[in-house]
XYZ file of C-alpha atoms in Angstrom:
495
model
C 84.511 -5.898 19.040
C 82.872 -7.460 22.080
C 80.099 -6.168 24.314
C 82.368 -5.222 27.209
C 84.823 -3.213 25.107
C 82.004 -1.440 23.318
C 80.618 -0.065 26.566
C 83.917 0.815 28.180
C 84.259 3.914 26.031
C 85.773 6.651 28.208
C 86.132 4.281 31.155
C 88.914 6.336 32.690
C 86.685 9.412 32.663
C 83.657 8.137 34.532
C 83.581 6.783 38.065
C 81.467 3.860 39.213
C 80.194 4.444 42.758
C 77.970 1.407 43.219
C 76.385 -1.362 41.169
C 73.739 1.102 39.947
C 75.357 4.522 40.549
C 78.105 6.426 38.742
C 79.591 9.840 38.100
C 79.219 10.368 34.346
C 81.681 11.783 31.890
C 79.697 14.390 29.948
C 80.897 14.925 26.410
C 80.737 18.200 24.498
C 77.369 17.212 22.991
C 75.975 16.735 26.530
C 75.760 12.963 26.202
C 77.013 10.393 28.690
C 77.486 6.618 28.640
C 76.149 4.119 31.182
C 79.149 1.994 32.292
C 79.130 -1.650 31.261
C 79.354 -3.027 34.790
C 76.139 -1.187 35.672
C 74.298 -1.777 32.422
C 74.911 -5.528 32.462
C 72.844 -5.809 35.665
C 69.808 -4.421 33.826
C 70.103 -5.963 30.354
C 72.214 -8.673 28.776
C 71.850 -7.574 25.177
C 73.047 -4.572 23.251
C 69.899 -3.114 21.696
C 68.830 0.076 20.004
C 65.398 0.160 21.636
C 66.209 0.665 25.310
C 64.846 3.347 27.636
C 66.227 4.130 31.088
C 64.763 5.587 34.258
C 67.525 7.567 35.968
C 67.828 9.456 39.221
C 70.049 12.465 38.572
C 71.402 14.296 41.624
C 73.252 17.593 41.880
C 75.927 16.812 44.457
C 76.262 20.480 45.377
C 72.624 21.351 46.038
C 71.650 17.738 46.893
C 68.561 18.118 44.688
C 67.459 15.076 42.711
C 65.217 14.513 39.718
C 63.993 11.259 38.234
C 64.136 11.308 34.437
C 63.122 9.017 31.602
C 65.939 8.882 29.022
C 66.004 7.208 25.617
C 69.258 5.289 25.148
C 70.943 5.748 21.784
C 73.835 4.165 19.967
C 76.935 6.300 20.227
C 79.668 4.573 18.274
C 79.855 1.186 19.943
C 78.250 2.485 23.127
C 74.782 3.288 24.464
C 74.415 6.834 25.707
C 71.775 9.242 26.996
C 71.366 12.994 26.829
C 72.057 15.339 29.737
C 71.274 18.491 27.793
C 68.308 19.307 30.009
C 70.705 19.090 32.980
C 73.382 21.196 31.289
C 73.312 23.781 34.089
C 74.278 21.168 36.685
C 78.043 21.142 37.242
C 78.559 18.145 39.481
C 76.071 15.307 39.063
C 75.733 11.692 40.023
C 73.470 9.234 38.191
C 71.619 6.250 39.612
C 70.057 3.753 37.212
C 66.623 2.765 38.501
C 65.349 0.714 35.585
C 65.992 -0.090 31.936
C 63.262 -1.416 29.654
C 62.702 -1.951 25.978
C 60.577 0.500 24.029
C 57.879 -2.155 23.717
C 57.777 -2.660 27.481
C 57.560 1.112 27.960
C 54.498 1.429 25.739
C 52.709 -1.694 26.956
C 49.639 -0.798 28.991
C 47.823 -2.794 31.616
C 44.107 -3.499 31.501
C 41.941 -2.866 34.516
C 38.239 -2.976 35.312
C 38.682 -1.240 38.640
C 35.997 1.272 39.586
C 37.723 2.374 42.766
C 41.364 3.260 42.224
C 42.020 3.540 38.481
C 45.602 2.562 37.552
C 47.122 5.400 35.545
C 48.774 2.952 33.160
C 45.362 1.517 32.288
C 44.099 4.821 30.865
C 47.297 6.444 29.588
C 47.487 5.730 25.825
C 50.602 4.064 24.445
C 51.045 6.855 21.875
C 50.146 10.487 21.550
C 47.482 11.107 18.916
C 46.858 13.944 16.506
C 43.264 14.256 17.724
C 41.679 13.742 21.111
C 38.460 11.894 21.887
C 36.742 10.566 19.845
C 39.519 8.510 18.306
C 37.979 7.944 14.852
C 40.495 8.752 12.125
C 43.021 9.694 14.795
C 46.615 8.813 13.994
C 49.313 7.748 16.400
C 52.058 10.349 16.518
C 54.764 9.244 18.929
C 55.117 6.580 21.654
C 54.768 7.485 25.325
C 57.465 5.820 27.430
C 56.204 5.087 30.945
C 57.880 3.704 34.073
C 56.044 2.836 37.268
C 58.064 3.478 40.420
C 56.604 3.313 43.923
C 53.472 5.534 43.874
C 54.240 7.394 40.644
C 54.346 6.941 36.867
C 57.173 8.708 35.013
C 56.514 9.525 31.360
C 58.086 11.122 28.337
C 57.227 10.997 24.657
C 59.768 9.672 22.159
C 60.612 13.099 20.758
C 59.702 15.060 23.866
C 61.981 16.804 26.316
C 59.541 17.276 29.196
C 59.153 14.522 31.787
C 55.660 14.232 33.245
C 55.005 12.525 36.558
C 51.552 11.170 37.380
C 50.239 9.517 40.493
C 50.111 5.753 40.171
C 46.344 5.720 40.646
C 43.518 8.143 39.940
C 40.463 8.265 42.158
C 37.105 8.277 40.292
C 35.821 10.990 42.624
C 34.002 14.270 42.061
C 37.121 16.175 40.975
C 38.054 13.575 38.362
C 34.496 13.358 37.009
C 34.306 17.139 36.734
C 37.653 17.235 34.928
C 36.394 14.612 32.455
C 33.284 16.642 31.654
C 35.185 19.916 31.465
C 37.895 18.640 29.149
C 35.295 16.947 26.975
C 33.513 20.300 26.620
C 36.410 22.764 26.537
C 39.641 20.812 26.102
C 41.865 21.204 23.061
C 41.078 18.625 20.395
C 44.513 18.918 18.778
C 46.589 21.047 21.133
C 47.131 20.421 24.841
C 44.939 23.254 26.079
C 41.819 24.127 28.042
C 39.602 27.179 27.596
C 36.868 28.725 29.733
C 35.640 32.094 30.965
C 34.828 31.107 34.562
C 37.536 31.241 37.264
C 35.752 28.474 39.211
C 35.933 26.158 36.221
C 39.569 27.002 35.488
C 40.404 26.226 39.122
C 38.707 22.817 38.934
C 40.890 21.849 35.981
C 44.041 23.231 37.607
C 43.235 21.439 40.879
C 42.957 18.138 39.013
C 46.224 18.690 37.131
C 48.121 19.632 40.291
C 46.670 16.729 42.281
C 47.596 14.041 39.766
C 50.685 15.386 37.977
C 53.857 17.361 38.591
C 52.605 20.289 36.507
C 52.119 23.374 38.690
C 49.753 26.186 37.820
C 52.390 28.903 38.085
C 54.344 27.146 35.317
C 51.403 27.061 32.889
C 51.179 29.643 30.102
C 47.879 31.308 29.265
C 46.266 33.569 26.701
C 43.296 35.877 27.191
C 40.527 36.216 24.610
C 38.154 39.146 25.093
C 35.823 41.647 23.452
C 37.329 44.631 21.664
C 35.953 46.957 24.336
C 38.527 45.456 26.730
C 41.512 45.956 24.437
C 42.975 48.659 26.709
C 42.534 46.616 29.886
C 45.196 43.957 29.464
C 46.694 44.673 32.887
C 43.257 44.601 34.545
C 42.460 41.240 32.975
C 45.810 39.714 33.933
C 45.518 40.941 37.516
C 41.972 39.593 37.727
C 42.909 36.129 36.490
C 46.053 35.980 38.624
C 44.018 36.831 41.736
C 41.483 34.097 40.968
C 43.483 31.184 39.546
C 47.160 31.949 40.253
C 48.302 32.025 36.608
C 51.029 34.622 36.011
C 52.414 33.759 32.553
C 50.345 35.495 29.872
C 50.810 36.177 26.198
C 52.214 39.490 25.034
C 48.872 40.628 23.635
C 45.145 40.125 24.020
C 43.200 38.143 21.437
C 40.211 40.274 20.472
C 36.832 39.185 19.153
C 33.503 40.968 18.684
C 31.765 37.711 19.634
C 33.315 37.444 23.096
C 30.624 37.772 25.770
C 32.544 37.306 29.007
C 33.142 40.466 31.084
C 36.492 39.063 32.251
C 37.520 37.513 28.960
C 38.176 33.849 28.285
C 41.342 32.147 29.538
C 43.140 29.540 27.452
C 45.551 27.336 29.393
C 48.431 25.837 27.431
C 49.819 22.749 29.187
C 52.648 22.209 26.684
C 52.206 18.487 27.260
C 50.634 16.118 24.774
C 51.002 13.408 27.416
C 48.680 15.253 29.812
C 46.176 15.818 27.007
C 46.208 12.127 26.150
C 45.768 11.141 29.816
C 42.647 13.311 29.996
C 41.412 11.773 26.752
C 42.083 8.339 28.248
C 39.847 9.250 31.179
C 37.105 10.340 28.781
C 37.399 7.002 27.001
C 37.194 5.207 30.364
C 33.989 7.091 31.172
C 32.600 6.242 27.721
C 33.481 2.533 27.893
C 32.570 2.043 31.553
C 30.231 4.879 32.625
C 29.412 3.220 35.945
C 32.913 4.102 37.156
C 31.955 7.743 37.681
C 29.005 9.630 39.099
C 27.324 10.850 35.888
C 25.949 14.046 37.407
C 29.476 15.357 38.023
C 30.535 14.668 34.430
C 27.296 16.357 33.316
C 28.151 19.385 35.452
C 31.514 19.563 33.757
C 30.001 19.324 30.274
C 27.340 21.967 30.947
C 29.917 24.335 32.414
C 31.328 24.807 28.938
C 30.915 28.193 27.275
C 29.135 26.538 24.341
C 26.005 25.643 26.345
C 23.332 28.294 25.719
C 19.927 28.255 27.420
C 16.781 29.008 25.432
C 13.334 29.508 26.918
C 9.877 28.824 25.494
C 6.534 29.636 27.079
C 6.290 26.259 28.757
C 9.824 24.957 29.320
C 13.546 25.633 28.898
C 15.899 24.031 26.356
C 19.569 23.322 26.994
C 21.991 23.257 24.069
C 25.491 21.782 23.739
C 27.533 22.648 20.665
C 29.135 19.548 19.118
C 32.125 19.144 16.840
C 30.787 19.122 13.283
C 33.096 16.268 12.253
C 32.650 13.990 15.269
C 29.240 14.991 16.567
C 27.868 11.425 16.566
C 30.433 10.078 19.061
C 30.143 13.160 21.234
C 26.350 12.935 21.197
C 26.486 9.246 22.171
C 28.810 10.045 25.086
C 26.552 12.784 26.481
C 23.406 10.744 25.863
C 24.870 7.780 27.747
C 25.314 10.009 30.823
C 22.100 12.008 30.561
C 19.925 8.941 29.982
C 20.971 7.514 33.359
C 18.874 10.322 34.859
C 15.900 9.623 32.590
C 16.531 12.690 30.423
C 16.257 12.508 26.642
C 18.720 14.141 24.279
C 18.146 15.104 20.640
C 20.137 16.793 17.891
C 19.296 19.909 15.905
C 21.333 22.074 13.523
C 22.622 25.301 15.053
C 21.532 27.026 11.863
C 18.672 25.247 10.026
C 19.896 26.692 6.731
C 23.402 25.281 7.244
C 22.822 21.871 8.793
C 26.294 20.621 7.816
C 28.107 23.466 9.563
C 27.219 22.776 13.175
C 25.212 20.323 15.261
C 23.874 20.780 18.774
C 22.742 18.277 21.349
C 19.544 19.575 22.909
C 17.605 18.608 25.987
C 14.036 19.188 24.842
C 12.644 19.412 28.326
C 9.131 19.424 29.611
C 8.419 21.178 32.886
C 9.105 18.086 34.987
C 12.426 17.376 33.307
C 13.369 21.028 33.769
C 12.714 20.819 37.489
C 14.620 17.584 37.937
C 17.490 18.924 35.846
C 17.598 22.096 37.935
C 17.863 20.029 41.117
C 20.873 18.225 39.552
C 22.559 21.652 39.458
C 24.153 21.150 36.007
C 25.565 24.698 35.904
C 27.173 24.580 39.344
C 30.430 26.113 38.126
C 28.921 28.515 35.577
C 27.464 31.290 37.738
C 25.633 33.189 35.014
C 23.870 30.186 33.477
C 23.178 28.738 36.913
C 21.259 31.813 38.020
C 19.637 32.259 34.598
C 18.295 28.697 34.487
C 16.848 28.928 37.999
C 15.339 32.371 37.395
C 13.684 31.352 34.149
C 12.320 28.104 35.551
C 10.867 29.843 38.603
C 9.179 32.371 36.307
C 7.368 29.721 34.242
C 3.577 29.804 34.573
C 3.337 26.210 35.770
C 6.022 26.787 38.418
C 4.256 29.833 39.839
C 0.914 28.023 39.805
C 2.302 24.914 41.500
C 3.887 26.971 44.289
C 0.741 29.041 44.835
C -1.659 26.095 45.188
C -2.987 25.227 48.616
C -4.050 21.738 49.594
C -7.868 21.706 49.737
C -8.437 24.875 47.707
C -11.396 24.988 45.266
C -11.013 25.528 41.518
C -13.821 26.444 39.117
C -14.321 24.108 36.197
C -14.207 26.986 33.715
C -10.759 27.932 35.049
C -9.432 24.476 34.192
C -10.351 25.139 30.581
C -8.758 28.579 30.549
C -5.904 29.878 32.702
C -5.477 26.874 35.000
C -5.070 24.230 32.314
C -1.587 23.286 33.734
C -3.461 21.711 36.661
C -4.520 18.894 34.343
C -0.875 18.165 33.635
C -0.039 18.242 37.344
C -2.818 15.714 37.948
C -1.577 13.461 35.144
C 1.851 13.363 36.814
C 0.311 12.389 40.167
C 1.227 15.645 41.898
C -2.381 16.510 42.674
C -5.860 15.026 42.456
C -8.916 17.053 41.380
C -12.048 15.950 43.256
C -15.348 17.289 41.925
C -17.331 19.020 44.679
C -20.287 20.477 42.793
C -22.176 19.513 39.600
C -22.748 21.412 36.370
C -23.127 24.168 35.354
C -20.878 25.588 38.080
C -18.628 22.663 38.684
C -15.932 23.102 41.281
C -12.967 20.889 42.074
C -10.986 20.484 45.260
C -7.203 20.312 44.887
C -5.777 17.435 46.902
C -2.004 17.044 46.889
C -0.575 13.559 46.619
C 2.239 12.556 48.945
C 4.661 12.897 46.040
C 3.234 16.314 45.152
C 3.646 17.601 48.713
C 7.234 16.391 48.808
C 8.130 17.968 45.452
C 6.448 21.258 46.369
C 8.361 21.360 49.651
C 11.659 20.837 47.821
C 10.771 23.486 45.251
C 9.741 25.992 47.934
C 13.007 25.386 49.757
C 14.856 25.964 46.493
C 12.990 29.234 45.948
C 13.481 30.509 49.502
C 16.967 29.250 50.347
C 18.913 27.986 47.333
C 18.079 30.488 44.604
C 18.951 33.518 46.791
C 22.435 32.011 47.201
C 22.764 31.801 43.420
C 21.882 35.480 43.136
C 24.220 36.432 45.960
C 27.099 34.514 44.388
C 26.490 36.238 41.065
C 26.320 39.644 42.753
C 29.616 38.941 44.521
C 31.153 38.086 41.151
C 29.969 41.417 39.759
C 31.500 43.213 42.738
C 34.758 41.366 42.067
C 34.686 42.460 38.424
C 34.141 46.030 39.584
C 37.294 45.929 41.702
C 39.292 45.319 38.527
C 37.283 47.846 36.494
C 35.861 45.099 34.291
C 32.150 45.589 34.928
C 30.405 47.819 32.423
C 26.802 48.903 32.094
C 24.589 46.672 29.978
C 27.277 44.015 30.033
C 25.920 41.114 28.036
C 27.912 38.574 29.992
C 26.176 39.357 33.277
């Protein structure tokens, strides 16, 4: 049987409109055949590994959708499924492109640091585990077509077409999304979890800007403390008012360990392709960190719920909980970003008695690193930690002493040995100079600020007088918002 006869199955039942357009005959199993006279313009061989990009139009409503369809052998013909379009009664199909499976999974390479081609970061296959890729197995190929300013994708066994923009800008939003998904994204499932509406909105803004997934189509689940078990409606109304999500699970997921006064929201994208695109961006940031502004990725990472702050007498430590199986790769990724700001990262066990159970990356800061890190605003989208970090740093003895010093003031030598010992450290860092003005036994020193010291003190005073009050005001406004939904309780640990 020849090629032409094989593809003329049901010829009397379909109608060819143009060299690339036809009215299909839809069989009882919701499959249709591409006519030979159209198919021959796109491929000269009958193959089992062809994928088509089709524009499917409802002739009644005039609405069109572009779909990626796997072509399958149907007897001696090649057909595609229209089951997803089963509710359309009168359709017309335009063939835009036909490629082999291999062409659909081939990916371009790009070193661009301006506009990142989507096909350079989208993996060729979905994986059973997101970044890092060690021991990760390929699951199913991702078929991708580039058309005009968009990339149309579907997985081999998937039913949901995903559309991405052709290029992704390495701007603040993208860098934040990279850090956020690295910290809170699903490692196996296509999900994202956080307790802050601001953070959830950043992730949703990125998804809506670069894909056809809309927030009102995303499903979500709420995790909360048992004390909120009778406030399901309050929680749903709160989250809907803040992020626009309306599809919630039938029940709350309760935990005694939950600390958030508004619960924690888990977004379910229902798209392994989107998850793998985000993982591709993480890999891009890991392989070529100069593409993105590191401070924005850092802000995303430190906005995760697993970033506790611990204070000592002299400085503040910042912890990031790592995956116990892949902590080394995650540590290297964070360290590569943090080190660009001259900040050192170390690892410690979360529980010294169970070192194999959990590992944390820790910024063992001194006072100077704390101050610089605070100016980076790492907790910009995590209101509680943002205010807590600033409050605790401003309460440190060295901070209060540095702000209270006056240029030209006199200090007794005995005070340098006792309560004013931090002045020695300030001198060693070239913030001040101590000039002896009187000899023993009652030595006195004049404090002379260096140019660098005056500049740093001015910045710190401005932070104390103008920036920190905004942090407190923003946190107070959040508490007022919680009160409107009856979610703020006395002695609430989350606030």
